Tab-separated table of C-alpha atoms and ligand atoms in Angstrom:
chain	number	residue	atom	x	y	z
A	283	MET	CA	17.044	15.909	11.774
A	284	PRO	CA	14.787	12.959	12.815
A	285	GLU	CA	15.730	9.391	13.268
A	286	THR	CA	15.850	7.548	9.595
A	287	GLY	CA	17.521	4.360	10.810
A	288	PRO	CA	18.437	2.107	12.433
A	289	ASP	CA	20.997	1.334	9.534
A	290	TYR	CA	23.224	-1.377	11.030
A	291	LEU	CA	24.749	-2.246	7.742
A	292	GLN	CA	25.391	1.241	6.442
A	293	ILE	CA	22.851	1.029	3.573
A	294	GLU	CA	22.894	4.771	3.831
A	295	ARG	CA	26.158	4.374	1.618
A	296	LEU	CA	24.232	2.939	-1.236
A	297	LEU	CA	21.890	5.913	-1.774
A	298	THR	CA	22.435	8.701	-4.000
A	299	ASP	CA	22.259	12.258	-2.533
A	300	ASP	CA	19.164	12.735	-4.051
A	301	GLU	CA	17.804	9.623	-2.490
A	302	ARG	CA	19.027	10.731	0.900
A	303	SER	CA	17.627	14.341	0.624
A	304	ILE	CA	13.994	13.236	-0.638
A	305	ARG	CA	14.127	10.625	2.181
A	306	ASN	CA	15.016	13.323	4.881
A	307	LEU	CA	12.567	15.807	3.549
A	308	VAL	CA	9.615	13.298	3.966
A	309	ALA	CA	11.172	12.020	7.507
A	310	GLU	CA	11.121	15.917	8.723
A	311	PHE	CA	7.492	16.198	7.573
A	312	VAL	CA	6.523	12.995	9.222
A	313	ALA	CA	8.358	13.716	12.538
A	314	ALA	CA	6.771	17.366	12.515
A	315	GLU	CA	3.277	16.875	11.144
A	316	VAL	CA	2.291	13.378	11.567
A	317	ALA	CA	3.931	11.943	14.520
A	318	PRO	CA	2.430	14.396	17.110
A	319	SER	CA	-1.165	13.463	16.217
A	320	ILE	CA	-1.334	10.279	14.620
A	321	GLY	CA	-2.162	8.172	17.648
A	322	ARG	CA	-5.067	10.388	18.403
A	323	HIS	CA	-6.275	10.048	14.659
A	324	TRP	CA	-6.015	6.098	14.877
A	325	GLN	CA	-7.705	5.923	18.286
A	326	GLU	CA	-10.789	8.250	17.032
A	327	GLY	CA	-10.789	6.494	13.264
A	328	THR	CA	-9.943	9.604	11.297
A	329	PHE	CA	-7.595	10.374	8.596
A	330	PRO	CA	-5.561	13.607	8.795
A	331	MET	CA	-6.935	15.373	5.925
A	332	ALA	CA	-5.169	18.500	6.555
A	333	LEU	CA	-2.040	16.848	5.725
A	334	VAL	CA	-3.220	16.148	1.911
A	335	ALA	CA	-2.300	19.368	0.501
A	336	GLN	CA	0.889	19.459	2.251
A	337	MET	CA	1.868	15.876	0.908
A	338	GLY	CA	0.958	17.293	-2.541
A	339	GLU	CA	3.208	20.226	-2.176
A	340	LEU	CA	6.138	17.939	-1.118
A	341	GLY	CA	5.753	16.067	-4.273
A	342	ILE	CA	4.641	12.778	-2.566
A	343	PHE	CA	1.990	11.576	-5.097
A	344	GLY	CA	2.934	10.224	-8.268
A	345	PRO	CA	6.460	11.283	-8.009
A	346	THR	CA	7.891	8.842	-10.415
A	347	LEU	CA	5.722	9.974	-13.104
A	348	PRO	CA	7.115	12.363	-15.834
A	349	GLN	CA	6.964	16.309	-14.850
A	350	GLU	CA	4.326	17.010	-17.636
A	351	TYR	CA	1.672	15.003	-15.662
A	352	GLY	CA	2.607	16.512	-12.162
A	353	GLY	CA	5.341	14.062	-11.278
A	354	ALA	CA	8.793	14.695	-10.715
A	355	GLY	CA	10.636	11.715	-12.292
A	356	ILE	CA	12.326	10.437	-9.080
A	357	SER	CA	14.079	7.248	-8.937
A	358	ASP	CA	12.130	4.143	-7.751
A	359	VAL	CA	14.573	3.745	-4.759
A	360	ALA	CA	13.715	7.353	-3.776
A	361	TYR	CA	10.028	6.235	-4.057
A	362	GLY	CA	10.647	3.500	-1.786
A	363	LEU	CA	12.045	5.748	0.754
A	364	ILE	CA	9.046	8.002	0.677
A	365	MET	CA	6.960	5.126	1.385
A	366	GLN	CA	9.261	4.145	4.211
A	367	GLU	CA	9.007	7.438	5.877
A	368	LEU	CA	5.289	7.578	5.424
A	369	GLU	CA	4.735	4.091	7.163
A	370	ARG	CA	7.258	5.269	9.958
A	371	GLY	CA	4.526	7.499	10.785
A	372	ASP	CA	1.603	5.166	10.223
A	373	SER	CA	0.501	2.424	7.649
A	374	GLY	CA	-2.690	4.468	7.044
A	375	LEU	CA	-0.656	7.497	5.617
A	376	ARG	CA	1.385	5.210	3.375
A	377	SER	CA	-1.864	3.451	2.293
A	378	PHE	CA	-3.396	6.944	1.290
A	379	ALA	CA	-0.275	7.609	-0.647
A	380	SER	CA	-0.144	4.221	-2.264
A	381	VAL	CA	-3.689	4.230	-3.415
A	382	GLN	CA	-3.260	7.807	-4.843
A	383	SER	CA	0.107	7.168	-6.697
A	384	ALA	CA	0.474	3.448	-7.542
A	385	LEU	CA	-3.084	2.429	-7.895
A	386	SER	CA	-5.051	5.398	-9.060
A	387	MET	CA	-2.501	7.684	-10.806
A	388	TYR	CA	-0.586	4.754	-12.262
A	389	ALA	CA	-3.747	3.119	-13.694
A	390	ILE	CA	-4.586	6.498	-15.431
A	391	TRP	CA	-1.019	6.938	-16.723
A	392	ARG	CA	-0.721	3.457	-17.987
A	393	PHE	CA	-3.929	2.611	-19.240
A	394	GLY	CA	-5.762	5.969	-19.763
A	395	SER	CA	-6.204	8.326	-23.008
A	396	GLU	CA	-4.243	11.465	-23.098
A	397	ALA	CA	-7.435	13.421	-22.197
A	398	GLN	CA	-7.675	11.347	-19.029
A	399	ARG	CA	-4.261	11.854	-18.007
A	400	ARG	CA	-4.167	15.646	-18.660
A	401	ARG	CA	-7.466	15.891	-16.990
A	402	TRP	CA	-6.566	13.881	-13.600
A	403	LEU	CA	-2.971	13.578	-13.184
A	404	PRO	CA	-1.715	17.230	-12.331
A	405	LYS	CA	-4.467	17.655	-9.814
A	406	MET	CA	-3.826	14.429	-8.191
A	407	ALA	CA	-0.234	15.077	-7.914
A	408	LYS	CA	-1.057	18.210	-6.189
A	409	GLY	CA	-3.417	16.427	-3.794
A	410	GLN	CA	-6.322	18.688	-5.151
A	411	ALA	CA	-8.080	15.427	-6.322
A	412	ILE	CA	-8.195	12.176	-4.724
A	413	GLY	CA	-8.311	8.647	-6.338
A	414	CYS	CA	-9.425	5.258	-5.088
A	415	PHE	CA	-8.986	1.747	-6.920
A	416	GLY	CA	-11.967	-0.481	-6.751
A	417	LEU	CA	-10.883	-4.168	-7.492
A	418	THR	CA	-12.020	-6.439	-4.351
A	419	GLU	CA	-15.745	-7.396	-3.853
A	420	PRO	CA	-17.510	-9.069	-1.170
A	421	ASP	CA	-17.153	-12.383	-3.048
A	422	ALA	CA	-13.869	-11.698	-4.910
A	423	GLY	CA	-10.767	-10.841	-3.134
A	424	SER	CA	-7.836	-13.143	-3.600
A	425	ASP	CA	-9.314	-14.313	-6.776
A	426	PRO	CA	-10.439	-10.854	-8.476
A	427	GLY	CA	-11.052	-12.698	-11.761
A	428	ALA	CA	-14.331	-13.915	-10.143
A	429	MET	CA	-15.644	-10.447	-9.827
A	430	THR	CA	-19.481	-9.925	-10.553
A	431	THR	CA	-19.677	-6.310	-11.111
A	432	ARG	CA	-20.619	-6.017	-14.600
A	433	ALA	CA	-20.140	-3.451	-17.397
A	434	GLN	CA	-22.764	-3.452	-20.215
A	435	ARG	CA	-22.615	-1.812	-23.429
A	436	ASP	CA	-25.497	0.862	-23.854
A	437	GLY	CA	-25.465	2.373	-27.255
A	438	GLY	CA	-21.916	4.245	-27.264
A	439	GLY	CA	-21.521	3.977	-23.502
A	440	TRP	CA	-21.675	1.585	-20.598
A	441	VAL	CA	-24.075	0.674	-17.625
A	442	LEU	CA	-22.021	-0.527	-14.520
A	443	ASN	CA	-23.724	-2.568	-11.695
A	444	GLY	CA	-21.894	-4.147	-8.707
A	445	VAL	CA	-20.628	-3.793	-5.183
A	446	LYS	CA	-16.839	-3.330	-4.355
A	447	ARG	CA	-15.538	-3.786	-0.765
A	448	TRP	CA	-12.545	-2.678	1.301
A	449	ILE	CA	-11.639	0.122	-0.966
A	450	THR	CA	-9.237	2.571	0.735
A	451	ASN	CA	-9.911	6.245	0.293
A	452	GLY	CA	-13.601	5.292	-1.155
A	453	THR	CA	-15.565	8.065	0.473
A	454	LEU	CA	-12.792	10.630	-0.009
A	455	ALA	CA	-12.380	10.151	-3.693
A	456	ASP	CA	-13.216	12.492	-6.411
A	457	VAL	CA	-12.432	9.866	-8.904
A	458	ALA	CA	-12.701	5.789	-8.765
A	459	VAL	CA	-10.938	3.426	-10.775
A	460	VAL	CA	-13.459	0.556	-10.989
A	461	TRP	CA	-12.830	-2.725	-12.758
A	462	ALA	CA	-15.697	-4.466	-13.994
A	463	ARG	CA	-16.157	-7.417	-16.419
A	464	GLU	CA	-17.868	-6.865	-19.774
A	465	GLU	CA	-20.948	-9.377	-20.192
A	466	GLY	CA	-19.345	-12.597	-21.563
A	467	GLY	CA	-16.024	-10.642	-22.044
A	468	ALA	CA	-12.747	-9.300	-20.500
A	469	ILE	CA	-12.323	-7.345	-17.232
A	470	LEU	CA	-12.266	-3.240	-18.149
A	471	GLY	CA	-11.503	-0.382	-16.154
A	472	PHE	CA	-13.687	2.719	-15.814
A	473	LEU	CA	-13.369	6.078	-14.117
A	474	VAL	CA	-16.155	6.839	-12.009
A	475	GLU	CA	-16.455	10.481	-10.618
A	476	ARG	CA	-17.978	11.415	-7.310
A	477	GLY	CA	-21.359	12.415	-7.957
A	478	THR	CA	-22.174	10.277	-10.843
A	479	GLU	CA	-26.013	9.072	-10.555
A	480	GLY	CA	-26.072	5.628	-9.028
A	481	PHE	CA	-22.834	5.595	-7.465
A	482	SER	CA	-22.286	5.865	-3.774
A	483	ALA	CA	-19.608	4.914	-1.134
A	484	GLU	CA	-19.823	4.110	2.866
A	485	ASP	CA	-17.141	3.545	5.217
A	486	VAL	CA	-16.481	0.534	7.207
A	487	HIS	CA	-16.745	1.562	11.047
A	488	THR	CA	-15.515	-1.564	12.806
A	489	LYS	CA	-11.988	-1.762	11.808
A	490	ALA	CA	-9.409	-2.918	14.706
A	491	SER	CA	-6.525	-2.330	12.149
A	492	MET	CA	-5.574	0.737	9.805
A	493	ARG	CA	-7.891	2.957	11.567
A	494	ALA	CA	-6.388	6.165	10.523
A	495	SER	CA	-7.601	5.295	7.021
A	496	HIS	CA	-10.876	5.416	5.394
A	497	THR	CA	-11.912	1.990	3.958
A	498	SER	CA	-15.308	1.863	2.073
A	499	ASP	CA	-17.868	-0.163	-0.044
A	500	LEU	CA	-18.529	1.280	-3.229
A	501	MET	CA	-22.007	0.830	-4.579
A	502	LEU	CA	-22.712	1.001	-8.458
A	503	ASP	CA	-26.209	0.703	-9.169
A	504	THR	CA	-27.048	1.464	-12.789
A	505	VAL	CA	-24.166	3.849	-13.206
A	506	ARG	CA	-24.172	5.187	-16.832
A	507	LEU	CA	-20.958	6.286	-18.437
A	508	SER	CA	-19.813	7.519	-21.792
A	509	ASP	CA	-17.064	5.409	-23.516
A	510	ASP	CA	-14.521	8.331	-22.522
A	511	ALA	CA	-14.859	7.122	-18.954
A	512	ARG	CA	-13.372	3.555	-19.907
A	513	LEU	CA	-9.469	3.385	-19.563
A	514	PRO	CA	-8.927	2.451	-23.327
A	515	GLU	CA	-5.539	0.593	-22.830
A	516	ALA	CA	-6.993	-1.701	-20.022
A	517	LYS	CA	-8.128	-5.194	-21.342
A	518	GLY	CA	-8.234	-8.234	-19.042
A	519	LEU	CA	-7.078	-8.831	-15.488
A	520	GLY	CA	-3.498	-8.128	-16.317
A	521	ALA	CA	-4.300	-4.518	-16.071
A	522	PRO	CA	-5.349	-4.170	-12.588
A	523	LEU	CA	-2.677	-6.727	-11.639
A	524	ALA	CA	-0.113	-4.532	-13.173
A	525	CYS	CA	-1.322	-1.636	-10.988
A	526	LEU	CA	-1.164	-4.089	-7.928
A	527	THR	CA	2.578	-4.727	-8.764
A	528	GLN	CA	3.355	-1.002	-8.340
A	529	ALA	CA	1.513	-0.725	-5.026
A	530	ARG	CA	3.212	-4.015	-3.684
A	531	PHE	CA	6.433	-2.491	-4.622
A	532	GLY	CA	5.746	0.727	-2.440
A	533	ILE	CA	4.546	-1.734	0.467
A	534	ALA	CA	7.518	-3.883	0.545
A	535	CYS	CA	9.579	-0.565	1.130
A	536	GLY	CA	7.067	1.181	3.307
A	537	VAL	CA	6.560	-1.497	6.037
A	538	VAL	CA	10.452	-1.159	6.662
A	539	GLY	CA	9.450	2.194	8.272
A	540	ALA	CA	7.043	0.711	10.499
A	541	ALA	CA	9.456	-1.846	11.706
A	542	MET	CA	12.285	0.636	12.320
A	543	ASP	CA	9.786	2.643	14.384
A	544	CYS	CA	9.060	-0.300	16.529
A	545	PHE	CA	12.731	-1.170	16.809
A	546	ASN	CA	13.722	2.312	17.836
A	547	GLU	CA	10.856	2.547	20.275
A	548	ALA	CA	11.907	-0.720	21.842
A	549	LEU	CA	15.551	-0.094	22.288
A	550	ALA	CA	14.969	3.347	23.871
A	551	TYR	CA	12.449	1.891	26.273
A	552	THR	CA	14.290	-1.139	27.256
A	553	GLY	CA	17.273	0.911	27.869
A	554	GLN	CA	15.276	2.775	30.380
A	555	ARG	CA	12.993	0.377	31.938
A	556	ILE	CA	14.293	-0.927	35.350
A	557	ALA	CA	13.267	-4.399	36.560
A	558	PHE	CA	15.156	-6.360	39.245
A	559	GLY	CA	17.372	-3.515	39.963
A	560	HIS	CA	18.672	-3.048	36.306
A	561	PRO	CA	17.567	-1.873	32.588
A	562	ILE	CA	15.900	-4.723	31.150
A	563	ALA	CA	18.088	-4.238	28.023
A	564	GLY	CA	20.792	-5.681	30.076
A	565	THR	CA	19.359	-9.235	30.064
A	566	GLN	CA	20.190	-11.749	27.621
A	567	LEU	CA	16.491	-12.546	26.589
A	568	VAL	CA	15.837	-8.924	25.948
A	569	GLN	CA	18.958	-8.584	23.996
A	570	GLU	CA	18.015	-11.524	21.886
A	571	HIS	CA	14.635	-10.030	21.013
A	572	LEU	CA	16.256	-6.799	19.946
A	573	VAL	CA	18.830	-8.502	17.957
A	574	ASP	CA	16.054	-10.587	16.187
A	575	MET	CA	14.056	-7.291	15.437
A	576	LEU	CA	17.256	-5.658	13.840
A	577	SER	CA	17.814	-8.851	11.783
A	578	ARG	CA	14.598	-8.985	10.399
A	579	LEU	CA	14.324	-5.313	9.495
A	580	THR	CA	17.757	-5.272	8.157
A	581	ALA	CA	17.050	-8.057	5.634
A	582	ALA	CA	13.852	-6.314	4.677
A	583	GLN	CA	15.778	-2.984	4.278
A	584	LEU	CA	18.162	-4.676	1.764
A	585	THR	CA	15.582	-6.408	0.111
A	586	ALA	CA	13.630	-3.238	-0.706
A	587	LEU	CA	16.816	-1.589	-1.856
A	588	GLN	CA	17.590	-4.319	-4.367
A	589	LEU	CA	13.780	-4.443	-5.519
A	590	GLY	CA	14.203	-0.795	-6.242
A	591	ARG	CA	17.327	-0.894	-8.174
A	592	LEU	CA	15.977	-3.909	-10.412
A	593	LYS	CA	12.866	-1.670	-10.915
A	594	GLU	CA	14.916	1.235	-12.150
A	595	ALA	CA	16.704	-1.199	-14.381
A	596	GLY	CA	13.480	-2.284	-15.885
A	597	GLU	CA	14.074	-5.965	-14.741
A	598	LEU	CA	11.842	-6.383	-11.820
A	599	ARG	CA	9.401	-9.401	-12.292
A	600	TYR	CA	6.092	-9.490	-10.538
A	601	ALA	CA	6.895	-12.658	-8.685
A	602	GLN	CA	9.901	-10.862	-7.269
A	603	VAL	CA	7.619	-8.190	-6.112
A	604	SER	CA	5.567	-10.908	-4.471
A	605	LEU	CA	8.476	-12.334	-2.786
A	606	ALA	CA	9.219	-9.002	-1.100
A	607	LYS	CA	5.866	-8.069	-0.317
A	608	ARG	CA	5.429	-11.282	1.558
A	609	ASN	CA	8.604	-11.333	3.391
A	610	ASN	CA	8.954	-7.792	4.387
A	611	THR	CA	5.352	-7.434	5.384
A	612	ARG	CA	5.458	-10.453	7.712
A	613	ALA	CA	8.984	-9.544	8.894
A	614	ALA	CA	7.434	-5.991	10.025
A	615	LEU	CA	4.543	-7.665	11.603
A	616	GLU	CA	6.869	-9.761	13.716
A	617	VAL	CA	9.154	-6.947	14.545
A	618	ALA	CA	6.106	-5.056	15.823
A	619	ARG	CA	4.704	-7.999	17.815
A	620	ILE	CA	8.241	-8.275	19.677
A	621	GLY	CA	8.372	-4.552	20.148
A	622	ARG	CA	4.943	-4.684	21.741
A	623	GLU	CA	6.068	-7.586	23.944
A	624	LEU	CA	9.139	-5.731	25.021
A	625	LEU	CA	7.124	-2.577	26.385
A	626	GLY	CA	5.223	-4.924	28.908
A	627	GLY	CA	1.993	-3.489	29.884
A	628	ASN	CA	2.622	-0.008	28.282
A	629	GLY	CA	2.853	-1.834	25.063
A	630	ILE	CA	-0.915	-2.466	24.922
A	631	THR	CA	-1.644	1.249	25.037
A	632	THR	CA	-1.402	3.555	22.013
A	633	GLU	CA	0.590	6.059	24.119
A	634	TYR	CA	3.274	3.851	22.660
A	635	ARG	CA	3.617	2.928	18.752
A	636	ALA	CA	4.144	-0.626	18.584
A	637	ILE	CA	0.637	-1.997	19.011
A	638	ARG	CA	-0.752	0.592	16.461
A	639	HIS	CA	1.806	-0.611	13.867
A	640	MET	CA	1.128	-4.234	14.940
A	641	ALA	CA	-2.518	-3.915	14.265
A	642	ASN	CA	-1.883	-1.935	10.838
A	643	LEU	CA	0.399	-4.501	9.770
A	644	GLU	CA	-2.367	-7.268	10.063
A	645	THR	CA	-4.034	-5.501	7.246
A	646	VAL	CA	-0.907	-4.923	5.198
A	647	ASP	CA	-0.394	-8.509	5.470
A	648	THR	CA	-3.744	-9.322	3.839
A	649	TYR	CA	-4.204	-6.445	1.452
A	650	GLU	CA	-2.589	-6.323	-1.971
A	651	GLY	CA	-2.359	-10.220	-1.903
A	652	THR	CA	-2.443	-12.191	1.273
A	653	TYR	CA	0.931	-13.907	2.415
A	654	GLU	CA	-0.652	-17.031	1.106
A	655	ILE	CA	-1.706	-15.714	-2.358
A	656	HIS	CA	2.211	-14.326	-2.657
A	657	THR	CA	3.375	-17.817	-1.501
A	658	LEU	CA	1.510	-19.324	-4.449
A	659	ILE	CA	2.543	-16.665	-6.816
A	660	VAL	CA	6.406	-17.370	-6.160
A	661	GLY	CA	5.507	-20.989	-5.822
A	662	ARG	CA	4.167	-21.087	-9.374
A	663	ASP	CA	7.101	-18.987	-10.575
A	664	LEU	CA	9.381	-21.622	-9.263
A	665	THR	CA	7.664	-24.784	-10.536
A	666	GLY	CA	5.674	-23.607	-13.476
A	667	LEU	CA	2.742	-25.235	-11.679
A	668	ASP	CA	-0.444	-23.265	-10.710
A	669	ALA	CA	-1.583	-24.187	-7.112
A	670	PHE	CA	-4.299	-21.500	-7.053
A	671	ARG	CA	-7.561	-23.125	-8.180
A	672	ALA	CA	-9.247	-26.386	-8.245
A	673	PRO	CA	-8.119	-28.778	-10.820
A	674	GLY	CA	-10.259	-28.518	-13.910
A	675	ALA	CA	-11.373	-24.950	-12.989
A	676	ALA	CA	-12.309	-23.010	-16.114
A	677	GLU	CA	-9.973	-20.254	-17.308
A	678	ARG	CA	-11.836	-16.754	-17.172
A	679	ASN	CA	-9.277	-13.919	-17.502
B	772	TGC	P1	-3.083	-14.950	-13.888
B	772	TGC	O1	-3.175	-15.701	-14.961
B	772	TGC	O2	-1.977	-14.971	-12.932
B	772	TGC	O3	-2.944	-13.347	-14.609
B	772	TGC	C1	-3.685	-12.705	-15.715
B	772	TGC	C2	-2.840	-11.901	-16.357
B	772	TGC	O4	-2.244	-11.070	-15.597
B	772	TGC	C3	-0.705	-11.224	-15.349
B	772	TGC	N1	-0.169	-11.144	-14.086
B	772	TGC	C4	0.307	-9.608	-13.772
B	772	TGC	N2	0.843	-8.755	-14.503
B	772	TGC	C5	1.280	-7.725	-13.647
B	772	TGC	N3	1.623	-7.827	-12.282
B	772	TGC	C6	1.332	-8.844	-11.667
B	772	TGC	N4	1.289	-8.942	-10.327
B	772	TGC	C7	0.529	-9.870	-12.393
B	772	TGC	N5	-0.090	-11.020	-11.978
B	772	TGC	C8	-0.383	-11.664	-13.174
B	772	TGC	C9	-0.419	-12.449	-16.008
B	772	TGC	O5	0.791	-12.586	-16.694
B	772	TGC	C10	-1.577	-12.642	-17.138
B	772	TGC	O6	-1.334	-12.053	-18.216
B	772	TGC	P2	-1.781	-12.676	-19.712
B	772	TGC	O7	-1.029	-11.772	-20.562
B	772	TGC	O8	-1.242	-13.965	-19.663
B	772	TGC	O9	-3.172	-12.680	-19.407
B	772	TGC	O10	-4.474	-14.653	-13.214
B	772	TGC	P3	-5.108	-15.284	-12.011
B	772	TGC	O11	-6.593	-15.437	-11.908
B	772	TGC	O12	-4.606	-16.942	-12.120
B	772	TGC	O13	-4.671	-14.468	-10.748
B	772	TGC	C11	-4.111	-15.072	-9.982
B	772	TGC	C12	-3.694	-14.213	-8.760
B	772	TGC	C13	-3.807	-14.727	-7.388
B	772	TGC	C14	-1.981	-13.966	-8.921
B	772	TGC	C15	-3.984	-12.727	-8.762
B	772	TGC	O14	-5.298	-12.740	-9.069
B	772	TGC	C16	-3.775	-12.186	-7.471
B	772	TGC	O15	-2.696	-11.428	-7.360
B	772	TGC	N6	-4.838	-11.910	-6.457
B	772	TGC	C17	-4.559	-11.215	-5.135
B	772	TGC	C18	-5.584	-10.018	-5.287
B	772	TGC	C19	-5.013	-8.754	-4.748
B	772	TGC	O16	-4.006	-8.508	-4.499
B	772	TGC	N7	-5.897	-7.642	-4.526
B	772	TGC	C20	-5.557	-6.584	-3.997
B	772	TGC	C21	-6.674	-5.418	-4.235
B	772	TGC	S1	-6.149	-3.699	-4.333
B	772	TGC	C22	-5.570	-3.647	-2.707
B	772	TGC	O17	-5.598	-4.485	-1.770
B	772	TGC	C23	-5.234	-2.157	-2.174
B	772	TGC	S2	-4.838	-1.791	-0.719
B	772	TGC	C24	-4.355	-0.255	-0.933
B	772	TGC	C25	-3.697	0.437	0.220
B	772	TGC	O18	-4.602	0.813	1.338
B	772	TGC	O19	-2.493	0.465	0.231
B	773	FAD	P1	-10.199	-14.079	0.746
B	773	FAD	O1	-9.773	-14.127	-0.656
B	773	FAD	O2	-11.473	-14.497	1.159
B	773	FAD	O3	-9.200	-14.949	1.696
B	773	FAD	C1	-9.477	-15.480	2.930
B	773	FAD	C2	-8.206	-16.347	3.327
B	773	FAD	O4	-8.126	-17.504	2.432
B	773	FAD	C3	-6.917	-15.676	3.266
B	773	FAD	O5	-6.058	-16.113	4.394
B	773	FAD	C4	-6.211	-16.094	1.993
B	773	FAD	O6	-4.765	-16.186	2.077
B	773	FAD	C5	-6.678	-17.606	1.920
B	773	FAD	N1	-6.869	-18.177	0.615
B	773	FAD	C6	-7.707	-17.562	-0.523
B	773	FAD	N2	-7.496	-18.226	-1.646
B	773	FAD	C7	-6.475	-19.252	-1.135
B	773	FAD	C8	-5.721	-20.287	-1.825
B	773	FAD	N3	-5.956	-20.616	-3.162
B	773	FAD	N4	-4.818	-21.047	-1.228
B	773	FAD	C9	-4.529	-20.821	0.125
B	773	FAD	N5	-5.322	-19.758	0.824
B	773	FAD	C10	-6.125	-19.262	0.194
B	773	FAD	N6	-8.977	-4.101	-2.349
B	773	FAD	C11	-9.178	-2.893	-3.288
B	773	FAD	O7	-9.644	-3.444	-4.487
B	773	FAD	N7	-8.820	-1.572	-3.160
B	773	FAD	C12	-8.585	-1.286	-1.799
B	773	FAD	O8	-8.235	-0.047	-1.980
B	773	FAD	C13	-8.455	-2.077	-0.587
B	773	FAD	N8	-8.046	-1.575	0.353
B	773	FAD	C14	-8.065	-2.367	1.514
B	773	FAD	C15	-7.822	-1.675	2.701
B	773	FAD	C16	-8.221	-2.474	3.802
B	773	FAD	C17	-7.888	-1.913	5.341
B	773	FAD	C18	-8.324	-4.036	3.627
B	773	FAD	C19	-8.376	-4.944	4.897
B	773	FAD	C20	-8.359	-4.573	2.283
B	773	FAD	C21	-8.311	-3.673	1.323
B	773	FAD	N9	-8.591	-4.168	0.090
B	773	FAD	C22	-8.628	-3.495	-1.028
B	773	FAD	C23	-8.948	-5.622	-0.079
B	773	FAD	C24	-7.992	-6.698	-0.075
B	773	FAD	O9	-6.887	-6.842	-1.166
B	773	FAD	C25	-8.421	-8.085	0.091
B	773	FAD	O10	-8.879	-8.088	1.517
B	773	FAD	C26	-7.565	-8.895	0.090
B	773	FAD	O11	-6.969	-9.177	-1.429
B	773	FAD	C27	-8.000	-10.419	0.320
B	773	FAD	O12	-9.281	-10.796	-0.074
B	773	FAD	P2	-10.626	-11.245	0.981
B	773	FAD	O13	-10.500	-10.422	2.010
B	773	FAD	O14	-11.656	-11.297	-0.054
B	773	FAD	O15	-9.981	-12.862	1.539
């Protein structure tokens, strides 16, 4: 059985048997199939596509959805543990699963028609169809309500024009969930299939972070769609934001895995690395670093578990998810930075894992709402005062 800890506070005891066995299954998959080659993929800037079918077989995609749509109805805590184990491997792997499950499948399940659900969800659950989620634009990231992608009515259908940027899985996707504002109206969601005339995708090739993941621009140039392609229940910015809440939950859990991997690597390394005639783990300063890493990741682990339990009880509010996404991601990033430091010169190479996790976590700290944006979401929740926009700025959602 591969390492699933550290578990300094015996959090394991708070999990059900089902949750433990789902976590162990994914941990074994990651140790056997991901760990041996992910460093090479990261170095080469490729995503291990061969693993997608296996992930589908394991039930990693959309696992909390009902069985009739290809899901398994597993608990939210079990879902969080899947994300943890995937991100122990690499944030790119967890990103692939987040976008597939929490953004694309969730959008279709929550806002789609019955026909859209039946058409896409079972195939997506098996990894036989890939989804992406196009919200961000070159000039609208933190403020998605400022999007300029437009949906114009065209007889009984629609014409879409615009550009989406930084879209995970954009070039891999069979179906893109695209958010566009109706001329003079609300934000609407559309399913745009690969091969639709006027629709194209192109990867970003200059990333120094999240390298084992495809990140793309989506171009929509007079894309004509029937009204069947619109997500009928999605009206207004609240629809994409509800999908983000699902994905942010998975991130708050996932980053714990990256932090754990960095801690385990640093503990093993410092126990063996000799300087001044003894293992560096025997020095007070190194022990302080190790304890700092453990403290941060243990707090993140407990936060993730409680978030899952609140979600299962139907009591989770989106500002609570923001607090957890903000704190856990920043904690994991700090753990990775300390881990990198403890490895000395070796720590700057991808022969070890810390710098890969550290570079990936820079993206995770930014996407799905930056650290600052989550600060302002929680700040608004606490005070009732909106500190996002310039005073007097127009409402647009
Ligand atoms: P605001 O007035 O706050 O909200 C409009 C309506 O939406 C509701 N709402 C939410 N509902 C569910 N979940 C949330 N997180 C929600 N946040 C807001 C809100 O109650 C309101 O409803 P109603 O009924 O009153 O209309 O809108 P705003 O324009 O003030 O938005 C502010 C802000 C900053 C909170 C929001 O725009 C935001 O979260 N910005 C960050 C953008 C972001 O996170 N983008 C992520 C893009 S996707 C991505 O990064 C994928 S990475 C994938 C991977 O590889 O893993
Ligand atoms: P900006 O919004 O321009 O922010 C720049 C800086 O200004 C940040 O530090 C921000 O915190 C700060 N800032 C902005 N407004 C305020 C304010 N009011 N107060 C204080 N500070 C502020 N998007 C998708 O739609 N789908 C995807 O699949 C997806 N995948 C991604 C994958 C990767 C690898 C990356 C890097 C991004 C991805 N994104 C995706 C986009 C991501 O969500 C955005 O990059 C993120 O929301 C930030 O937007 P921005 O890059 O435009 O930064």
